[in-house]
Amino acid sequence: RTTISRTCCRFLFKKFIHFHALIRIHKEPFLCVLLIGNSLNGALALLVLVMLAVAGVGLVAQARLNNATAEITANWLPSVEVVNRINASTKFFRIYEFRHALNTDESKMAGIEKLMDAKQAEIQELRKKYEALISSPEEQKLYDSFSADRAQYLAVHKNVLEASRRNDKETAQALLEGESKDLFDKSNADLDKLIALNRNGSLAAGAAASEA
């Protein structure tokens, strides 16, 4: 846009010099007026074209800005929020597992199991929300990895509960600190990668909006 404006200014300046020369050279006022009128028409036509070009560039830039903003607000930021909530909920779920494994009171264990069931239902609901936001093959691949690791984790979770319910706390603790921990760490790493991917996508979209 700056280059177009400079070109227009140079052209108009040249026309001004040309008009001045015409006035000095031509003695006939009527002929001078005609020549100046023709030159002015050309200058005005160029000015209109320049204005249209600047407006067009502005519209394109605004469209790019709107698209980038919509991408950030409709996809990247909601994805980061939902994955963070899934991450937090899986951690609470794991805390409940340890509480169960440390308890011997049946009524308290039953109460903890209700908390775990509610938290698992919350995780499932959040996962449905996130699945609708997945927007690339790379993101889908990371999410599939999380899904597989989480499924294995829940399979071990059943064994933890069975051992804890029959008061075999040693086995429950061993599972939690062994196979369960490995799977939890893997699924947690998957979530961290998803968070990073969506944050990077948000930053890239923001940079694109700034350039526009």
PDB file of C-alpha atoms in Angstrom:
ATOM      1  CA  ARG A   1       0.000   0.000   0.000  1.00  0.00           C
ATOM      2  CA  THR A   2       2.861   2.396   0.786  1.00  0.00           C
ATOM      3  CA  THR A   3       4.480   1.716  -2.608  1.00  0.00           C
ATOM      4  CA  ILE A   4       1.205   2.443  -4.424  1.00  0.00           C
ATOM      5  CA  SER A   5       0.740   5.704  -2.526  1.00  0.00           C
ATOM      6  CA  ARG A   6       4.301   6.833  -3.291  1.00  0.00           C
ATOM      7  CA  THR A   7       3.825   6.056  -6.989  1.00  0.00           C
ATOM      8  CA  CYS A   8       0.622   8.080  -7.023  1.00  0.00           C
ATOM      9  CA  CYS A   9       2.305  11.060  -5.330  1.00  0.00           C
ATOM     10  CA  ARG A  10       5.195  11.001  -7.803  1.00  0.00           C
ATOM     11  CA  PHE A  11       2.746  10.897 -10.707  1.00  0.00           C
ATOM     12  CA  LEU A  12       0.727  13.827  -9.382  1.00  0.00           C
ATOM     13  CA  PHE A  13       3.899  15.835  -8.753  1.00  0.00           C
ATOM     14  CA  LYS A  14       5.022  15.247 -12.348  1.00  0.00           C
ATOM     15  CA  LYS A  15       1.608  16.344 -13.543  1.00  0.00           C
ATOM     16  CA  PHE A  16       1.913  19.530 -11.521  1.00  0.00           C
ATOM     17  CA  ILE A  17       5.281  20.299 -13.133  1.00  0.00           C
ATOM     18  CA  HIS A  18       3.739  19.509 -16.515  1.00  0.00           C
ATOM     19  CA  PHE A  19       0.825  21.888 -15.875  1.00  0.00           C
ATOM     20  CA  HIS A  20       3.218  24.644 -14.867  1.00  0.00           C
ATOM     21  CA  ALA A  21       5.254  24.122 -18.040  1.00  0.00           C
ATOM     22  CA  LEU A  22       2.117  24.231 -20.177  1.00  0.00           C
ATOM     23  CA  ILE A  23       1.078  27.519 -18.690  1.00  0.00           C
ATOM     24  CA  ARG A  24       4.475  29.010 -19.458  1.00  0.00           C
ATOM     25  CA  ILE A  25       4.801  27.583 -22.989  1.00  0.00           C
ATOM     26  CA  HIS A  26       1.286  28.024 -24.386  1.00  0.00           C
ATOM     27  CA  LYS A  27      -0.002  31.540 -24.830  1.00  0.00           C
ATOM     28  CA  GLU A  28      -3.536  30.452 -25.805  1.00  0.00           C
ATOM     29  CA  PRO A  29      -5.594  30.176 -22.573  1.00  0.00           C
ATOM     30  CA  PHE A  30      -8.278  27.965 -24.146  1.00  0.00           C
ATOM     31  CA  LEU A  31      -5.755  25.421 -25.483  1.00  0.00           C
ATOM     32  CA  CYS A  32      -3.945  25.465 -22.170  1.00  0.00           C
ATOM     33  CA  VAL A  33      -7.187  24.738 -20.311  1.00  0.00           C
ATOM     34  CA  LEU A  34      -7.952  21.786 -22.619  1.00  0.00           C
ATOM     35  CA  LEU A  35      -4.501  20.309 -22.155  1.00  0.00           C
ATOM     36  CA  ILE A  36      -4.644  20.748 -18.407  1.00  0.00           C
ATOM     37  CA  GLY A  37      -8.169  19.256 -18.317  1.00  0.00           C
ATOM     38  CA  ASN A  38      -7.046  16.140 -20.161  1.00  0.00           C
ATOM     39  CA  SER A  39      -4.093  15.737 -17.832  1.00  0.00           C
ATOM     40  CA  LEU A  40      -6.287  16.188 -14.782  1.00  0.00           C
ATOM     41  CA  ASN A  41      -8.693  13.545 -16.045  1.00  0.00           C
ATOM     42  CA  GLY A  42      -5.824  11.082 -16.359  1.00  0.00           C
ATOM     43  CA  ALA A  43      -4.550  11.950 -12.906  1.00  0.00           C
ATOM     44  CA  LEU A  44      -7.984  11.567 -11.353  1.00  0.00           C
ATOM     45  CA  ALA A  45      -8.499   8.234 -13.093  1.00  0.00           C
ATOM     46  CA  LEU A  46      -5.189   6.992 -11.719  1.00  0.00           C
ATOM     47  CA  LEU A  47      -6.114   8.276  -8.242  1.00  0.00           C
ATOM     48  CA  VAL A  48      -9.410   6.362  -8.367  1.00  0.00           C
ATOM     49  CA  LEU A  49      -7.579   3.188  -9.405  1.00  0.00           C
ATOM     50  CA  VAL A  50      -5.088   3.643  -6.567  1.00  0.00           C
ATOM     51  CA  MET A  51      -7.896   4.123  -4.054  1.00  0.00           C
ATOM     52  CA  LEU A  52      -9.636   0.995  -5.314  1.00  0.00           C
ATOM     53  CA  ALA A  53      -6.384  -0.985  -5.084  1.00  0.00           C
ATOM     54  CA  VAL A  54      -5.754   0.202  -1.508  1.00  0.00           C
ATOM     55  CA  ALA A  55      -9.326  -0.673  -0.543  1.00  0.00           C
ATOM     56  CA  GLY A  56      -8.941  -4.117  -2.096  1.00  0.00           C
ATOM     57  CA  VAL A  57      -5.714  -4.770  -0.213  1.00  0.00           C
ATOM     58  CA  GLY A  58      -7.404  -3.625   2.996  1.00  0.00           C
ATOM     59  CA  LEU A  59     -10.354  -5.970   2.460  1.00  0.00           C
ATOM     60  CA  VAL A  60      -8.046  -8.924   1.821  1.00  0.00           C
ATOM     61  CA  ALA A  61      -6.045  -8.132   4.966  1.00  0.00           C
ATOM     62  CA  GLN A  62      -9.239  -7.794   7.022  1.00  0.00           C
ATOM     63  CA  ALA A  63     -10.511 -11.128   5.707  1.00  0.00           C
ATOM     64  CA  ARG A  64      -7.242 -12.810   6.677  1.00  0.00           C
ATOM     65  CA  LEU A  65      -7.413 -11.243  10.132  1.00  0.00           C
ATOM     66  CA  ASN A  66     -11.020 -12.388  10.593  1.00  0.00           C
ATOM     67  CA  ASN A  67     -10.160 -15.938   9.503  1.00  0.00           C
ATOM     68  CA  ALA A  68      -7.168 -16.130  11.851  1.00  0.00           C
ATOM     69  CA  THR A  69      -9.211 -14.753  14.757  1.00  0.00           C
ATOM     70  CA  ALA A  70     -12.023 -17.225  14.109  1.00  0.00           C
ATOM     71  CA  GLU A  71      -9.530 -20.103  13.985  1.00  0.00           C
ATOM     72  CA  ILE A  72      -8.030 -19.087  17.335  1.00  0.00           C
ATOM     73  CA  THR A  73     -11.339 -18.558  19.155  1.00  0.00           C
ATOM     74  CA  ALA A  74     -13.253 -21.459  17.609  1.00  0.00           C
ATOM     75  CA  ASN A  75     -10.581 -24.165  17.598  1.00  0.00           C
ATOM     76  CA  TRP A  76      -7.180 -23.635  19.180  1.00  0.00           C
ATOM     77  CA  LEU A  77      -8.137 -21.987  22.464  1.00  0.00           C
ATOM     78  CA  PRO A  78     -11.146 -24.265  23.181  1.00  0.00           C
ATOM     79  CA  SER A  79      -8.934 -27.286  22.448  1.00  0.00           C
ATOM     80  CA  VAL A  80      -6.279 -26.121  24.925  1.00  0.00           C
ATOM     81  CA  GLU A  81      -8.951 -25.530  27.570  1.00  0.00           C
ATOM     82  CA  VAL A  82     -10.615 -28.924  27.144  1.00  0.00           C
ATOM     83  CA  VAL A  83      -7.345 -30.901  27.107  1.00  0.00           C
ATOM     84  CA  ASN A  84      -6.221 -29.083  30.262  1.00  0.00           C
ATOM     85  CA  ARG A  85      -9.478 -30.072  31.938  1.00  0.00           C
ATOM     86  CA  ILE A  86      -9.039 -33.698  30.851  1.00  0.00           C
ATOM     87  CA  ASN A  87      -5.498 -33.607  32.214  1.00  0.00           C
ATOM     88  CA  ALA A  88      -6.657 -32.265  35.580  1.00  0.00           C
ATOM     89  CA  SER A  89      -9.517 -34.770  35.809  1.00  0.00           C
ATOM     90  CA  THR A  90      -7.266 -37.768  35.160  1.00  0.00           C
ATOM     91  CA  LYS A  91      -5.019 -36.594  37.996  1.00  0.00           C
ATOM     92  CA  PHE A  92      -7.974 -36.351  40.385  1.00  0.00           C
ATOM     93  CA  PHE A  93      -9.036 -39.835  39.294  1.00  0.00           C
ATOM     94  CA  ARG A  94      -5.610 -41.174  40.183  1.00  0.00           C
ATOM     95  CA  ILE A  95      -5.691 -39.499  43.589  1.00  0.00           C
ATOM     96  CA  TYR A  96      -8.981 -41.300  44.307  1.00  0.00           C
ATOM     97  CA  GLU A  97      -7.326 -44.595  43.375  1.00  0.00           C
ATOM     98  CA  PHE A  98      -4.608 -44.071  45.969  1.00  0.00           C
ATOM     99  CA  ARG A  99      -7.178 -43.045  48.578  1.00  0.00           C
ATOM    100  CA  HIS A 100      -9.073 -46.263  47.899  1.00  0.00           C
ATOM    101  CA  ALA A 101      -5.915 -48.361  48.178  1.00  0.00           C
ATOM    102  CA  LEU A 102      -5.080 -46.766  51.531  1.00  0.00           C
ATOM    103  CA  ASN A 103      -8.541 -47.272  53.042  1.00  0.00           C
ATOM    104  CA  THR A 104      -9.880 -50.347  54.791  1.00  0.00           C
ATOM    105  CA  ASP A 105     -13.325 -49.015  55.698  1.00  0.00           C
ATOM    106  CA  GLU A 106     -15.890 -50.443  53.256  1.00  0.00           C
ATOM    107  CA  SER A 107     -18.268 -47.476  53.446  1.00  0.00           C
ATOM    108  CA  LYS A 108     -15.435 -45.039  52.763  1.00  0.00           C
ATOM    109  CA  MET A 109     -14.190 -47.169  49.876  1.00  0.00           C
ATOM    110  CA  ALA A 110     -17.718 -47.201  48.437  1.00  0.00           C
ATOM    111  CA  GLY A 111     -17.828 -43.392  48.679  1.00  0.00           C
ATOM    112  CA  ILE A 112     -14.469 -43.106  46.914  1.00  0.00           C
ATOM    113  CA  GLU A 113     -15.700 -45.403  44.130  1.00  0.00           C
ATOM    114  CA  LYS A 114     -18.658 -43.068  43.564  1.00  0.00           C
ATOM    115  CA  LEU A 115     -16.222 -40.180  43.252  1.00  0.00           C
ATOM    116  CA  MET A 116     -14.171 -42.168  40.730  1.00  0.00           C
ATOM    117  CA  ASP A 117     -17.286 -43.056  38.703  1.00  0.00           C
ATOM    118  CA  ALA A 118     -18.343 -39.399  38.596  1.00  0.00           C
ATOM    119  CA  LYS A 119     -14.853 -38.290  37.593  1.00  0.00           C
ATOM    120  CA  GLN A 120     -14.653 -40.922  34.851  1.00  0.00           C
ATOM    121  CA  ALA A 121     -18.037 -39.764  33.487  1.00  0.00           C
ATOM    122  CA  GLU A 122     -16.687 -36.205  33.488  1.00  0.00           C
ATOM    123  CA  ILE A 123     -13.589 -37.319  31.587  1.00  0.00           C
ATOM    124  CA  GLN A 124     -15.730 -39.070  28.981  1.00  0.00           C
ATOM    125  CA  GLU A 125     -17.864 -35.968  28.492  1.00  0.00           C
ATOM    126  CA  LEU A 126     -14.779 -33.799  28.063  1.00  0.00           C
ATOM    127  CA  ARG A 127     -13.331 -36.254  25.579  1.00  0.00           C
ATOM    128  CA  LYS A 128     -16.476 -36.017  23.449  1.00  0.00           C
ATOM    129  CA  LYS A 129     -16.114 -32.246  23.381  1.00  0.00           C
ATOM    130  CA  TYR A 130     -12.482 -32.492  22.400  1.00  0.00           C
ATOM    131  CA  GLU A 131     -13.070 -35.066  19.668  1.00  0.00           C
ATOM    132  CA  ALA A 132     -15.294 -32.534  17.897  1.00  0.00           C
ATOM    133  CA  LEU A 133     -12.415 -30.015  17.909  1.00  0.00           C
ATOM    134  CA  ILE A 134      -9.695 -32.217  16.389  1.00  0.00           C
ATOM    135  CA  SER A 135      -8.586 -30.506  13.185  1.00  0.00           C
ATOM    136  CA  SER A 136      -5.517 -32.297  11.803  1.00  0.00           C
ATOM    137  CA  PRO A 137      -4.145 -35.818  11.207  1.00  0.00           C
ATOM    138  CA  GLU A 138      -1.291 -35.095  13.631  1.00  0.00           C
ATOM    139  CA  GLU A 139      -3.729 -34.125  16.360  1.00  0.00           C
ATOM    140  CA  GLN A 140      -5.851 -37.209  15.675  1.00  0.00           C
ATOM    141  CA  LYS A 141      -2.783 -39.437  15.905  1.00  0.00           C
ATOM    142  CA  LEU A 142      -1.832 -38.000  19.297  1.00  0.00           C
ATOM    143  CA  TYR A 143      -5.390 -38.368  20.549  1.00  0.00           C
ATOM    144  CA  ASP A 144      -5.551 -41.995  19.360  1.00  0.00           C
ATOM    145  CA  SER A 145      -2.353 -42.666  21.302  1.00  0.00           C
ATOM    146  CA  PHE A 146      -3.926 -41.151  24.414  1.00  0.00           C
ATOM    147  CA  SER A 147      -7.083 -43.230  23.907  1.00  0.00           C
ATOM    148  CA  ALA A 148      -5.088 -46.468  23.677  1.00  0.00           C
ATOM    149  CA  ASP A 149      -2.987 -45.645  26.756  1.00  0.00           C
ATOM    150  CA  ARG A 150      -6.056 -44.588  28.726  1.00  0.00           C
ATOM    151  CA  ALA A 151      -7.892 -47.816  27.839  1.00  0.00           C
ATOM    152  CA  GLN A 152      -4.961 -49.871  29.115  1.00  0.00           C
ATOM    153  CA  TYR A 153      -4.798 -47.722  32.235  1.00  0.00           C
ATOM    154  CA  LEU A 154      -8.482 -48.363  33.005  1.00  0.00           C
ATOM    155  CA  ALA A 155      -7.961 -52.101  32.521  1.00  0.00           C
ATOM    156  CA  VAL A 156      -5.268 -52.023  35.214  1.00  0.00           C
ATOM    157  CA  HIS A 157      -7.559 -49.790  37.315  1.00  0.00           C
ATOM    158  CA  LYS A 158     -10.056 -52.670  37.566  1.00  0.00           C
ATOM    159  CA  ASN A 159      -7.341 -54.894  38.980  1.00  0.00           C
ATOM    160  CA  VAL A 160      -6.393 -52.180  41.474  1.00  0.00           C
ATOM    161  CA  LEU A 161      -9.993 -51.925  42.684  1.00  0.00           C
ATOM    162  CA  GLU A 162     -10.421 -55.692  42.949  1.00  0.00           C
ATOM    163  CA  ALA A 163      -7.278 -56.015  45.060  1.00  0.00           C
ATOM    164  CA  SER A 164      -8.198 -53.042  47.229  1.00  0.00           C
ATOM    165  CA  ARG A 165     -11.772 -54.287  47.833  1.00  0.00           C
ATOM    166  CA  ARG A 166     -10.518 -57.601  49.182  1.00  0.00           C
ATOM    167  CA  ASN A 167      -8.069 -55.648  51.377  1.00  0.00           C
ATOM    168  CA  ASP A 168      -5.038 -56.843  49.419  1.00  0.00           C
ATOM    169  CA  LYS A 169      -3.589 -53.373  49.739  1.00  0.00           C
ATOM    170  CA  GLU A 170      -0.065 -54.512  48.987  1.00  0.00           C
ATOM    171  CA  THR A 171      -1.079 -55.745  45.528  1.00  0.00           C
ATOM    172  CA  ALA A 172      -3.148 -52.611  44.896  1.00  0.00           C
ATOM    173  CA  GLN A 173      -0.217 -50.380  45.836  1.00  0.00           C
ATOM    174  CA  ALA A 174       2.193 -52.413  43.718  1.00  0.00           C
ATOM    175  CA  LEU A 175      -0.075 -52.026  40.689  1.00  0.00           C
ATOM    176  CA  LEU A 176      -0.497 -48.302  41.276  1.00  0.00           C
ATOM    177  CA  GLU A 177       3.232 -47.737  41.593  1.00  0.00           C
ATOM    178  CA  GLY A 178       4.148 -50.094  38.748  1.00  0.00           C
ATOM    179  CA  GLU A 179       2.079 -50.826  35.627  1.00  0.00           C
ATOM    180  CA  SER A 180      -0.584 -48.232  36.438  1.00  0.00           C
ATOM    181  CA  LYS A 181       2.002 -45.482  36.899  1.00  0.00           C
ATOM    182  CA  ASP A 182       3.714 -46.296  33.590  1.00  0.00           C
ATOM    183  CA  LEU A 183       0.428 -46.095  31.701  1.00  0.00           C
ATOM    184  CA  PHE A 184      -0.617 -42.935  33.523  1.00  0.00           C
ATOM    185  CA  ASP A 185       2.685 -41.273  32.626  1.00  0.00           C
ATOM    186  CA  LYS A 186       2.272 -42.282  28.964  1.00  0.00           C
ATOM    187  CA  SER A 187      -1.284 -40.978  28.713  1.00  0.00           C
ATOM    188  CA  ASN A 188      -0.277 -37.805  30.561  1.00  0.00           C
ATOM    189  CA  ALA A 189       2.573 -37.275  28.070  1.00  0.00           C
ATOM    190  CA  ASP A 190       0.052 -37.656  25.221  1.00  0.00           C
ATOM    191  CA  LEU A 191      -2.088 -34.912  26.752  1.00  0.00           C
ATOM    192  CA  ASP A 192       0.943 -32.654  27.181  1.00  0.00           C
ATOM    193  CA  LYS A 193       1.732 -33.076  23.481  1.00  0.00           C
ATOM    194  CA  LEU A 194      -1.849 -32.218  22.553  1.00  0.00           C
ATOM    195  CA  ILE A 195      -1.702 -29.083  24.693  1.00  0.00           C
ATOM    196  CA  ALA A 196       1.588 -28.049  23.066  1.00  0.00           C
ATOM    197  CA  LEU A 197       0.234 -28.703  19.567  1.00  0.00           C
ATOM    198  CA  ASN A 198      -2.840 -26.543  20.146  1.00  0.00           C
ATOM    199  CA  ARG A 199      -0.875 -23.763  21.830  1.00  0.00           C
ATOM    200  CA  ASN A 200       1.567 -23.686  18.910  1.00  0.00           C
ATOM    201  CA  GLY A 201      -1.369 -23.604  16.513  1.00  0.00           C
ATOM    202  CA  SER A 202      -2.838 -20.662  18.399  1.00  0.00           C
ATOM    203  CA  LEU A 203       0.495 -18.798  18.295  1.00  0.00           C
ATOM    204  CA  ALA A 204       0.878 -19.469  14.566  1.00  0.00           C
ATOM    205  CA  ALA A 205      -2.631 -18.216  13.874  1.00  0.00           C
ATOM    206  CA  GLY A 206      -1.928 -15.132  15.980  1.00  0.00           C
ATOM    207  CA  ALA A 207       1.265 -14.451  14.028  1.00  0.00           C
ATOM    208  CA  ALA A 208      -0.640 -14.794  10.763  1.00  0.00           C
ATOM    209  CA  ALA A 209      -3.251 -12.335  12.037  1.00  0.00           C
ATOM    210  CA  SER A 210      -0.488  -9.826  12.952  1.00  0.00           C
ATOM    211  CA  GLU A 211       1.092 -10.097   9.502  1.00  0.00           C
ATOM    212  CA  ALA A 212      -2.286  -9.507   7.891  1.00  0.00           C
TER     213      ALA A 212
END
